């Protein structure tokens, strides 16, 4: 016995026996609260519910993130950047227009036969081996074209070198000469790597490896090509190249033997949505498929689920009380009529109806906000018959009690008698039934959202968060996407049921413990 | 009694008529552009009729060309003779698709009901006889959890544990990949194997309410005067509970279970869809999503009929099993 109780006892002893103050008077409400507080399971439910409300309504405010705030991460992505091919086929360069593809083909045949001449259309062409795998074709002693395997590449993107320059450069390179003259200028050839210098500036190089950019808008700088060719010659597989802007990228080489091609992959960092991130200090429950913070989504989802539950329950309560009250009080044909309406609504299968309406709303593309309102109205409108039956049943029995005869005798108006004297006596049962109903409504809403027919993106709802589990990969690998939402949902519904149970026991003194 | 039954049947028919009317009006109130879009989409499919033919068929079947009330009577006239038209989604007559899928739903429902009764009623009695004991608390909490579990979440959990981690069951479907090559006994086992998880789901989410119902009724009976009399006579507790109390508890139980019998045919919309079991629930879910009006209309009316029969059966059997009840 606590100290306070002892004090109370001492005080009560001072009153006379028939003094009212001796008896501690509790209002009916306080009695109910007392009985409720004694029910341990119901209290657990109440605490869970309080937590859920705080989580949903305060959580959204406390959370540093917004409901549909997107998060990004930097990801290494390999892109096909360039390709390099070792040229094993002759390429042709024309000096005159005569050097067409047929002549090129004839020339190729002659090269493979190691002939000095070839004929086409009765004309004799001369074939000269200018250097190693480097040939020229001539007609009447005049050079019309060349065939080569080593290729001259210019250093600058916009520089133009004509055929005669290329001829001179290739001739020098294939013959191992260190200088050549073209257009009256002397150029220097560095034979090791085929670089060609005009004085001291490098103007290009000769190589068998052809490097091409695979991505549009990319010009491969000479330095890049040099490094690449070096890597290929050394048989390397990876290299790091620093471009003119000083940015370092990693490149990876893959060789396809079938096409004799090297593909160069550029490892580049790119910004992507941070989807399905594992839980971390930043995102306690990771991120979802859109790259939104899961915990924040759960908070806003709880808000949606709870608000929808309450509004739906209020709609069906109001409708049910009005219809049931009228029906029970008046009886007779009014009762008959209302009850048949209730029967009809009772028979309409609500889940299929909502699914059909949801699918129709999908097809007509209703705005997600308006859709949520519709959802509440539909659920509320389909839920009232149960309430109406309950109210009617209660009123039928209450109506026959003496105090109702008294209200009639004092001449109160009908609406006053129904809503002031009858309905308040039904309220305990209504509260119990509405609390239990809330759980059911939340499940219904979640199920619809899970099926994609309820609350839609960008709004979060516990149901549509779990929806992602339809993806088997998510089911297997990302527990944090769907388990927390499911647990919250289960806890909330269970809490509503426990509290409803507790309230029923507390309201009903016959269930004394 | 006979008079009461006839009256109830007549009222049921009236209600059914009104339900059909409401559902029909609802279907008519769907945006027509939506119906047209579906007809167009249907006509796009290979080997399908043209758009005009689809619309004409729809108009003929549903009286879309008439006003709502004459249209309803046109539909009703056909429905009464069993003509529900061709399903849009399945492109076969509605009744044909129905007869294909109803079997598996019934089997699933029946097994679930049997398991539910076998599990829930003994548990309920146990709770009532040991009111406020630990057993009572544990069973109450478990049944409340089952009752509060969202189907889709529980099904996902089962899939994660038994299909993904333990690999005991397939994730989806009624038959395995090698179904065609199995013997008929093997095929039966294969189907049974695929039905385990759906049935477990159904039993777990539905047994809770029956436990609570049994417990409440049993408690009420145990507090009755004749039980005190039985105890006063010196009967042992076993006899009191199972001979005197349980028999009286059976009255509401028989009523509620017989009332749920027609529900065996209604299928489990969500569970069948989650596990892709081709029953009536799964079939109508896809029909409804696809805007298959003929099939949806049929399914809704079918469910309404089942509900009405269930209520009727429950009320009549209540009077049959309990001689104290007089129907008027």
mmCIF file of N, CA and C in Angstrom, chain A residues 41 336 340 343-344 346-349 351-353 355-357 359-360 363-364 389 443 446-447 450-451 453 463 466 469-470 472 475-476 482-483 486-487 489-490 493-494 497-498 501 504 511-513, chain B residues 11 14-15 18-19 22-23 26-27 30-31 33-34 132 137 140-141 144-145 147-150 152-153 156-157 159-160 164-165 171-172 212 269-270 273-274 285 288-289 296 299-300 303-304 307-308:
data_model
loop_
_atom_site.group_PDB
_atom_site.id
_atom_site.type_symbol
_atom_site.label_atom_id
_atom_site.label_comp_id
_atom_site.label_asym_id
_atom_site.label_seq_id
_atom_site.Cartn_x
_atom_site.Cartn_y
_atom_site.Cartn_z
ATOM 1 N N UNK A 41 -2.848 -6.586 -21.997
ATOM 2 C CA UNK A 41 -2.687 -6.681 -23.460
ATOM 3 C C UNK A 41 -3.197 -5.421 -24.142
ATOM 4 N N UNK A 336 -37.826 -1.712 -42.280
ATOM 5 C CA UNK A 336 -37.825 -2.720 -43.361
ATOM 6 C C UNK A 336 -37.006 -2.203 -44.548
ATOM 7 N N UNK A 340 -33.340 -3.550 -45.816
ATOM 8 C CA UNK A 340 -33.140 -4.156 -47.145
ATOM 9 C C UNK A 340 -31.971 -3.487 -47.861
ATOM 10 N N UNK A 343 -29.016 -4.919 -46.418
ATOM 11 C CA UNK A 343 -28.816 -6.272 -46.960
ATOM 12 C C UNK A 343 -28.162 -6.215 -48.324
ATOM 13 N N UNK A 344 -28.659 -5.297 -49.148
ATOM 14 C CA UNK A 344 -28.102 -5.181 -50.507
ATOM 15 C C UNK A 344 -26.621 -4.830 -50.419
ATOM 16 N N UNK A 346 -24.641 -5.329 -47.988
ATOM 17 C CA UNK A 346 -23.940 -6.440 -47.379
ATOM 18 C C UNK A 346 -23.573 -7.488 -48.408
ATOM 19 N N UNK A 347 -24.419 -7.616 -49.424
ATOM 20 C CA UNK A 347 -24.226 -8.655 -50.431
ATOM 21 C C UNK A 347 -23.236 -8.232 -51.506
ATOM 22 N N UNK A 348 -23.043 -6.928 -51.637
ATOM 23 C CA UNK A 348 -22.116 -6.481 -52.682
ATOM 24 C C UNK A 348 -20.706 -6.792 -52.215
ATOM 25 N N UNK A 349 -19.997 -7.621 -52.961
ATOM 26 C CA UNK A 349 -18.645 -7.982 -52.535
ATOM 27 C C UNK A 349 -17.732 -6.767 -52.665
ATOM 28 N N UNK A 351 -14.401 -6.141 -51.970
ATOM 29 C CA UNK A 351 -13.044 -6.213 -52.550
ATOM 30 C C UNK A 351 -13.080 -6.197 -54.075
ATOM 31 N N UNK A 352 -13.889 -7.065 -54.723
ATOM 32 C CA UNK A 352 -13.932 -7.013 -56.190
ATOM 33 C C UNK A 352 -14.362 -5.650 -56.721
ATOM 34 N N UNK A 353 -15.344 -5.031 -56.036
ATOM 35 C CA UNK A 353 -15.806 -3.721 -56.513
ATOM 36 C C UNK A 353 -14.653 -2.716 -56.486
ATOM 37 N N UNK A 355 -11.515 -3.355 -56.577
ATOM 38 C CA UNK A 355 -10.508 -3.710 -57.589
ATOM 39 C C UNK A 355 -10.941 -3.206 -58.961
ATOM 40 N N UNK A 356 -12.225 -3.392 -59.274
ATOM 41 C CA UNK A 356 -12.720 -2.936 -60.575
ATOM 42 C C UNK A 356 -12.579 -1.420 -60.692
ATOM 43 N N UNK A 357 -13.003 -0.722 -59.629
ATOM 44 C CA UNK A 357 -12.906 0.739 -59.674
ATOM 45 C C UNK A 357 -11.442 1.181 -59.762
ATOM 46 N N UNK A 359 -8.993 -0.464 -61.141
ATOM 47 C CA UNK A 359 -8.504 -0.706 -62.500
ATOM 48 C C UNK A 359 -9.035 0.362 -63.451
ATOM 49 N N UNK A 360 -10.297 0.760 -63.249
ATOM 50 C CA UNK A 360 -10.869 1.801 -64.109
ATOM 51 C C UNK A 360 -10.144 3.119 -63.883
ATOM 52 N N UNK A 363 -6.982 3.085 -65.704
ATOM 53 C CA UNK A 363 -7.123 3.255 -67.148
ATOM 54 C C UNK A 363 -7.376 4.711 -67.509
ATOM 55 N N UNK A 364 -8.116 5.418 -66.643
ATOM 56 C CA UNK A 364 -8.425 6.801 -66.972
ATOM 57 C C UNK A 364 -7.379 7.764 -66.424
ATOM 58 N N UNK A 389 -26.307 -2.013 -38.837
ATOM 59 C CA UNK A 389 -26.917 -3.169 -38.184
ATOM 60 C C UNK A 389 -26.691 -3.142 -36.693
ATOM 61 N N UNK A 443 -5.891 -2.896 -43.209
ATOM 62 C CA UNK A 443 -5.472 -4.065 -43.995
ATOM 63 C C UNK A 443 -6.015 -3.961 -45.420
ATOM 64 N N UNK A 446 -4.081 -1.447 -47.332
ATOM 65 C CA UNK A 446 -2.739 -1.941 -47.616
ATOM 66 C C UNK A 446 -2.782 -2.992 -48.720
ATOM 67 N N UNK A 447 -3.799 -3.872 -48.659
ATOM 68 C CA UNK A 447 -3.900 -4.906 -49.679
ATOM 69 C C UNK A 447 -4.089 -4.281 -51.056
ATOM 70 N N UNK A 450 -0.978 -2.713 -52.121
ATOM 71 C CA UNK A 450 -0.038 -3.777 -52.487
ATOM 72 C C UNK A 450 -0.310 -4.253 -53.912
ATOM 73 N N UNK A 451 -1.594 -4.366 -54.254
ATOM 74 C CA UNK A 451 -1.949 -4.818 -55.591
ATOM 75 C C UNK A 451 -1.748 -3.703 -56.621
ATOM 76 N N UNK A 453 -3.565 -0.924 -56.622
ATOM 77 C CA UNK A 453 -4.858 -0.340 -56.970
ATOM 78 C C UNK A 453 -5.312 0.677 -55.924
ATOM 79 N N UNK A 463 1.272 -0.436 -47.678
ATOM 80 C CA UNK A 463 0.957 -1.447 -48.688
ATOM 81 C C UNK A 463 1.802 -1.295 -49.938
ATOM 82 N N UNK A 466 5.392 -2.423 -49.589
ATOM 83 C CA UNK A 466 5.616 -3.874 -49.640
ATOM 84 C C UNK A 466 5.452 -4.392 -51.063
ATOM 85 N N UNK A 469 7.921 -6.364 -53.176
ATOM 86 C CA UNK A 469 8.296 -7.752 -52.934
ATOM 87 C C UNK A 469 7.835 -8.653 -54.086
ATOM 88 N N UNK A 470 6.964 -8.121 -54.936
ATOM 89 C CA UNK A 470 6.557 -8.877 -56.122
ATOM 90 C C UNK A 470 7.746 -9.193 -57.011
ATOM 91 N N UNK A 472 10.957 -10.849 -57.364
ATOM 92 C CA UNK A 472 11.531 -11.960 -56.595
ATOM 93 C C UNK A 472 12.931 -11.622 -56.105
ATOM 94 N N UNK A 475 12.568 -9.841 -52.933
ATOM 95 C CA UNK A 475 12.147 -10.807 -51.910
ATOM 96 C C UNK A 475 13.360 -11.544 -51.349
ATOM 97 N N UNK A 476 14.265 -11.924 -52.238
ATOM 98 C CA UNK A 476 15.399 -12.725 -51.804
ATOM 99 C C UNK A 476 16.476 -11.900 -51.127
ATOM 100 N N UNK A 482 10.828 -4.634 -47.423
ATOM 101 C CA UNK A 482 9.439 -5.016 -47.158
ATOM 102 C C UNK A 482 9.162 -5.505 -45.753
ATOM 103 N N UNK A 483 10.145 -6.063 -45.067
ATOM 104 C CA UNK A 483 9.871 -6.588 -43.724
ATOM 105 C C UNK A 483 9.461 -5.468 -42.757
ATOM 106 N N UNK A 486 5.905 -4.423 -43.318
ATOM 107 C CA UNK A 486 4.975 -5.467 -42.921
ATOM 108 C C UNK A 486 4.842 -5.547 -41.407
ATOM 109 N N UNK A 487 5.976 -5.413 -40.708
ATOM 110 C CA UNK A 487 5.930 -5.489 -39.251
ATOM 111 C C UNK A 487 5.121 -4.321 -38.683
ATOM 112 N N UNK A 489 2.776 -2.678 -40.165
ATOM 113 C CA UNK A 489 1.383 -2.917 -40.514
ATOM 114 C C UNK A 489 0.751 -3.910 -39.543
ATOM 115 N N UNK A 490 1.449 -5.021 -39.348
ATOM 116 C CA UNK A 490 0.942 -6.055 -38.445
ATOM 117 C C UNK A 490 0.784 -5.488 -37.037
ATOM 118 N N UNK A 493 -2.281 -3.078 -36.827
ATOM 119 C CA UNK A 493 -3.571 -3.757 -36.877
ATOM 120 C C UNK A 493 -3.802 -4.550 -35.597
ATOM 121 N N UNK A 494 -2.746 -5.229 -35.159
ATOM 122 C CA UNK A 494 -2.849 -6.008 -33.928
ATOM 123 C C UNK A 494 -3.178 -5.089 -32.754
ATOM 124 N N UNK A 497 -6.750 -4.100 -32.727
ATOM 125 C CA UNK A 497 -7.587 -5.201 -32.267
ATOM 126 C C UNK A 497 -7.483 -5.400 -30.757
ATOM 127 N N UNK A 498 -6.256 -5.292 -30.239
ATOM 128 C CA UNK A 498 -6.078 -5.452 -28.791
ATOM 129 C C UNK A 498 -6.818 -4.359 -28.034
ATOM 130 N N UNK A 501 -10.497 -4.957 -28.191
ATOM 131 C CA UNK A 501 -10.839 -6.026 -27.247
ATOM 132 C C UNK A 501 -10.895 -5.485 -25.822
ATOM 133 N N UNK A 504 -13.847 -3.289 -25.230
ATOM 134 C CA UNK A 504 -15.097 -4.033 -25.086
ATOM 135 C C UNK A 504 -15.234 -4.586 -23.672
ATOM 136 N N UNK A 511 -18.222 -8.415 -18.006
ATOM 137 C CA UNK A 511 -16.981 -9.145 -18.246
ATOM 138 C C UNK A 511 -15.998 -8.907 -17.107
ATOM 139 N N UNK A 512 -16.501 -8.787 -15.900
ATOM 140 C CA UNK A 512 -15.630 -8.501 -14.760
ATOM 141 C C UNK A 512 -14.579 -9.579 -14.611
ATOM 142 N N UNK A 513 -13.423 -9.140 -14.158
ATOM 143 C CA UNK A 513 -12.356 -10.108 -14.036
ATOM 144 C C UNK A 513 -12.137 -10.472 -12.585
ATOM 145 N N UNK B 11 -37.300 -12.777 -50.116
ATOM 146 C CA UNK B 11 -36.525 -11.566 -49.804
ATOM 147 C C UNK B 11 -35.141 -11.650 -50.430
ATOM 148 N N UNK B 14 -35.252 -10.791 -53.992
ATOM 149 C CA UNK B 14 -35.379 -9.341 -54.143
ATOM 150 C C UNK B 14 -34.020 -8.666 -53.954
ATOM 151 N N UNK B 15 -33.305 -9.092 -52.907
ATOM 152 C CA UNK B 15 -31.993 -8.483 -52.634
ATOM 153 C C UNK B 15 -31.041 -8.747 -53.791
ATOM 154 N N UNK B 18 -31.681 -6.486 -56.545
ATOM 155 C CA UNK B 18 -31.165 -5.136 -56.295
ATOM 156 C C UNK B 18 -29.638 -5.093 -56.406
ATOM 157 N N UNK B 19 -28.990 -6.140 -55.898
ATOM 158 C CA UNK B 19 -27.528 -6.179 -55.995
ATOM 159 C C UNK B 19 -27.110 -6.165 -57.460
ATOM 160 N N UNK B 22 -27.501 -2.740 -58.816
ATOM 161 C CA UNK B 22 -26.446 -1.813 -58.377
ATOM 162 C C UNK B 22 -25.150 -2.085 -59.142
ATOM 163 N N UNK B 23 -24.804 -3.376 -59.225
ATOM 164 C CA UNK B 23 -23.556 -3.726 -59.909
ATOM 165 C C UNK B 23 -23.628 -3.328 -61.384
ATOM 166 N N UNK B 26 -23.221 0.342 -61.697
ATOM 167 C CA UNK B 26 -21.808 0.663 -61.478
ATOM 168 C C UNK B 26 -21.002 0.418 -62.753
ATOM 169 N N UNK B 27 -21.255 -0.728 -63.365
ATOM 170 C CA UNK B 27 -20.519 -1.061 -64.588
ATOM 171 C C UNK B 27 -20.830 -0.061 -65.694
ATOM 172 N N UNK B 30 -18.945 3.278 -65.337
ATOM 173 C CA UNK B 30 -17.526 3.367 -65.662
ATOM 174 C C UNK B 30 -17.412 4.199 -66.931
ATOM 175 N N UNK B 31 -16.371 4.989 -67.040
ATOM 176 C CA UNK B 31 -16.262 5.853 -68.214
ATOM 177 C C UNK B 31 -16.351 5.033 -69.499
ATOM 178 N N UNK B 33 -15.267 5.724 -72.326
ATOM 179 C CA UNK B 33 -14.005 5.726 -73.063
ATOM 180 C C UNK B 33 -13.171 4.518 -72.642
ATOM 181 N N UNK B 34 -13.350 4.152 -71.378
ATOM 182 C CA UNK B 34 -12.610 3.021 -70.846
ATOM 183 C C UNK B 34 -13.065 1.727 -71.528
ATOM 184 N N UNK B 132 -7.983 -17.017 -18.655
ATOM 185 C CA UNK B 132 -6.972 -16.182 -17.994
ATOM 186 C C UNK B 132 -5.735 -16.950 -17.579
ATOM 187 N N UNK B 137 -3.730 -16.840 -22.748
ATOM 188 C CA UNK B 137 -3.076 -15.645 -23.282
ATOM 189 C C UNK B 137 -2.343 -15.950 -24.576
ATOM 190 N N UNK B 140 -4.703 -16.722 -27.372
ATOM 191 C CA UNK B 140 -5.418 -15.513 -27.765
ATOM 192 C C UNK B 140 -4.538 -14.608 -28.607
ATOM 193 N N UNK B 141 -3.288 -14.429 -28.143
ATOM 194 C CA UNK B 141 -2.389 -13.548 -28.889
ATOM 195 C C UNK B 141 -2.107 -14.126 -30.274
ATOM 196 N N UNK B 144 -5.035 -13.656 -32.455
ATOM 197 C CA UNK B 144 -5.178 -12.242 -32.837
ATOM 198 C C UNK B 144 -4.141 -11.851 -33.883
ATOM 199 N N UNK B 145 -2.927 -12.371 -33.713
ATOM 200 C CA UNK B 145 -1.889 -12.072 -34.710
ATOM 201 C C UNK B 145 -2.313 -12.609 -36.067
ATOM 202 N N UNK B 147 -5.236 -13.156 -37.103
ATOM 203 C CA UNK B 147 -6.375 -12.361 -37.544
ATOM 204 C C UNK B 147 -5.919 -11.004 -38.086
ATOM 205 N N UNK B 148 -4.823 -10.478 -37.512
ATOM 206 C CA UNK B 148 -4.340 -9.158 -37.922
ATOM 207 C C UNK B 148 -3.341 -9.207 -39.067
ATOM 208 N N UNK B 149 -2.879 -10.411 -39.422
ATOM 209 C CA UNK B 149 -1.838 -10.502 -40.446
ATOM 210 C C UNK B 149 -2.379 -10.096 -41.806
ATOM 211 N N UNK B 150 -1.712 -9.173 -42.472
ATOM 212 C CA UNK B 150 -2.099 -8.907 -43.858
ATOM 213 C C UNK B 150 -1.685 -10.107 -44.713
ATOM 214 N N UNK B 152 -0.929 -10.582 -47.773
ATOM 215 C CA UNK B 152 0.197 -10.487 -48.712
ATOM 216 C C UNK B 152 1.535 -10.502 -47.986
ATOM 217 N N UNK B 153 1.548 -9.923 -46.771
ATOM 218 C CA UNK B 153 2.793 -9.906 -46.017
ATOM 219 C C UNK B 153 3.130 -11.308 -45.527
ATOM 220 N N UNK B 156 4.318 -13.421 -48.332
ATOM 221 C CA UNK B 156 5.687 -13.093 -48.724
ATOM 222 C C UNK B 156 6.687 -13.710 -47.746
ATOM 223 N N UNK B 157 6.348 -13.659 -46.455
ATOM 224 C CA UNK B 157 7.232 -14.256 -45.454
ATOM 225 C C UNK B 157 7.372 -15.756 -45.686
ATOM 226 N N UNK B 159 6.944 -17.340 -48.421
ATOM 227 C CA UNK B 159 7.734 -17.566 -49.637
ATOM 228 C C UNK B 159 9.219 -17.406 -49.353
ATOM 229 N N UNK B 160 9.545 -16.380 -48.569
ATOM 230 C CA UNK B 160 10.962 -16.135 -48.278
ATOM 231 C C UNK B 160 11.556 -17.332 -47.535
ATOM 232 N N UNK B 164 12.391 -19.586 -50.868
ATOM 233 C CA UNK B 164 13.691 -19.025 -51.227
ATOM 234 C C UNK B 164 14.804 -19.640 -50.384
ATOM 235 N N UNK B 165 14.605 -19.621 -49.047
ATOM 236 C CA UNK B 165 15.698 -20.091 -48.189
ATOM 237 C C UNK B 165 15.765 -21.616 -48.165
ATOM 238 N N UNK B 171 7.699 -20.858 -55.917
ATOM 239 C CA UNK B 171 7.167 -19.542 -55.556
ATOM 240 C C UNK B 171 5.742 -19.359 -56.066
ATOM 241 N N UNK B 172 5.498 -19.807 -57.294
ATOM 242 C CA UNK B 172 4.212 -19.537 -57.924
ATOM 243 C C UNK B 172 3.665 -20.806 -58.567
ATOM 244 N N UNK B 212 -11.573 -17.292 -31.450
ATOM 245 C CA UNK B 212 -12.180 -16.307 -30.558
ATOM 246 C C UNK B 212 -13.691 -16.516 -30.436
ATOM 247 N N UNK B 269 -9.545 -14.541 -53.323
ATOM 248 C CA UNK B 269 -9.064 -13.582 -54.314
ATOM 249 C C UNK B 269 -7.583 -13.269 -54.138
ATOM 250 N N UNK B 270 -7.222 -12.855 -52.921
ATOM 251 C CA UNK B 270 -5.863 -12.369 -52.703
ATOM 252 C C UNK B 270 -4.867 -13.524 -52.685
ATOM 253 N N UNK B 273 -4.236 -15.084 -56.005
ATOM 254 C CA UNK B 273 -3.457 -14.186 -56.854
ATOM 255 C C UNK B 273 -1.987 -14.186 -56.443
ATOM 256 N N UNK B 274 -1.756 -14.168 -55.119
ATOM 257 C CA UNK B 274 -0.374 -14.117 -54.645
ATOM 258 C C UNK B 274 0.405 -15.359 -55.063
ATOM 259 N N UNK B 285 -9.664 -12.002 -60.641
ATOM 260 C CA UNK B 285 -8.782 -10.856 -60.410
ATOM 261 C C UNK B 285 -8.236 -10.349 -61.744
ATOM 262 N N UNK B 288 -10.930 -8.756 -63.800
ATOM 263 C CA UNK B 288 -11.333 -7.435 -63.324
ATOM 264 C C UNK B 288 -10.274 -6.395 -63.644
ATOM 265 N N UNK B 289 -9.003 -6.768 -63.481
ATOM 266 C CA UNK B 289 -7.917 -5.836 -63.787
ATOM 267 C C UNK B 289 -7.954 -5.476 -65.265
ATOM 268 N N UNK B 296 -16.607 -10.070 -64.848
ATOM 269 C CA UNK B 296 -16.737 -9.392 -63.560
ATOM 270 C C UNK B 296 -18.187 -9.384 -63.090
ATOM 271 N N UNK B 299 -19.036 -12.752 -61.838
ATOM 272 C CA UNK B 299 -18.375 -13.068 -60.572
ATOM 273 C C UNK B 299 -19.051 -12.343 -59.406
ATOM 274 N N UNK B 300 -19.372 -11.059 -59.614
ATOM 275 C CA UNK B 300 -19.997 -10.290 -58.541
ATOM 276 C C UNK B 300 -21.356 -10.872 -58.176
ATOM 277 N N UNK B 303 -20.905 -14.105 -56.293
ATOM 278 C CA UNK B 303 -20.553 -13.894 -54.887
ATOM 279 C C UNK B 303 -21.778 -13.480 -54.077
ATOM 280 N N UNK B 304 -22.618 -12.620 -54.674
ATOM 281 C CA UNK B 304 -23.820 -12.177 -53.966
ATOM 282 C C UNK B 304 -24.734 -13.361 -53.677
ATOM 283 N N UNK B 307 -23.301 -15.319 -50.798
ATOM 284 C CA UNK B 307 -23.538 -14.663 -49.510
ATOM 285 C C UNK B 307 -24.965 -14.893 -49.040
ATOM 286 N N UNK B 308 -25.911 -14.717 -49.972
ATOM 287 C CA UNK B 308 -27.312 -14.879 -49.600
ATOM 288 C C UNK B 308 -27.602 -16.300 -49.159
#
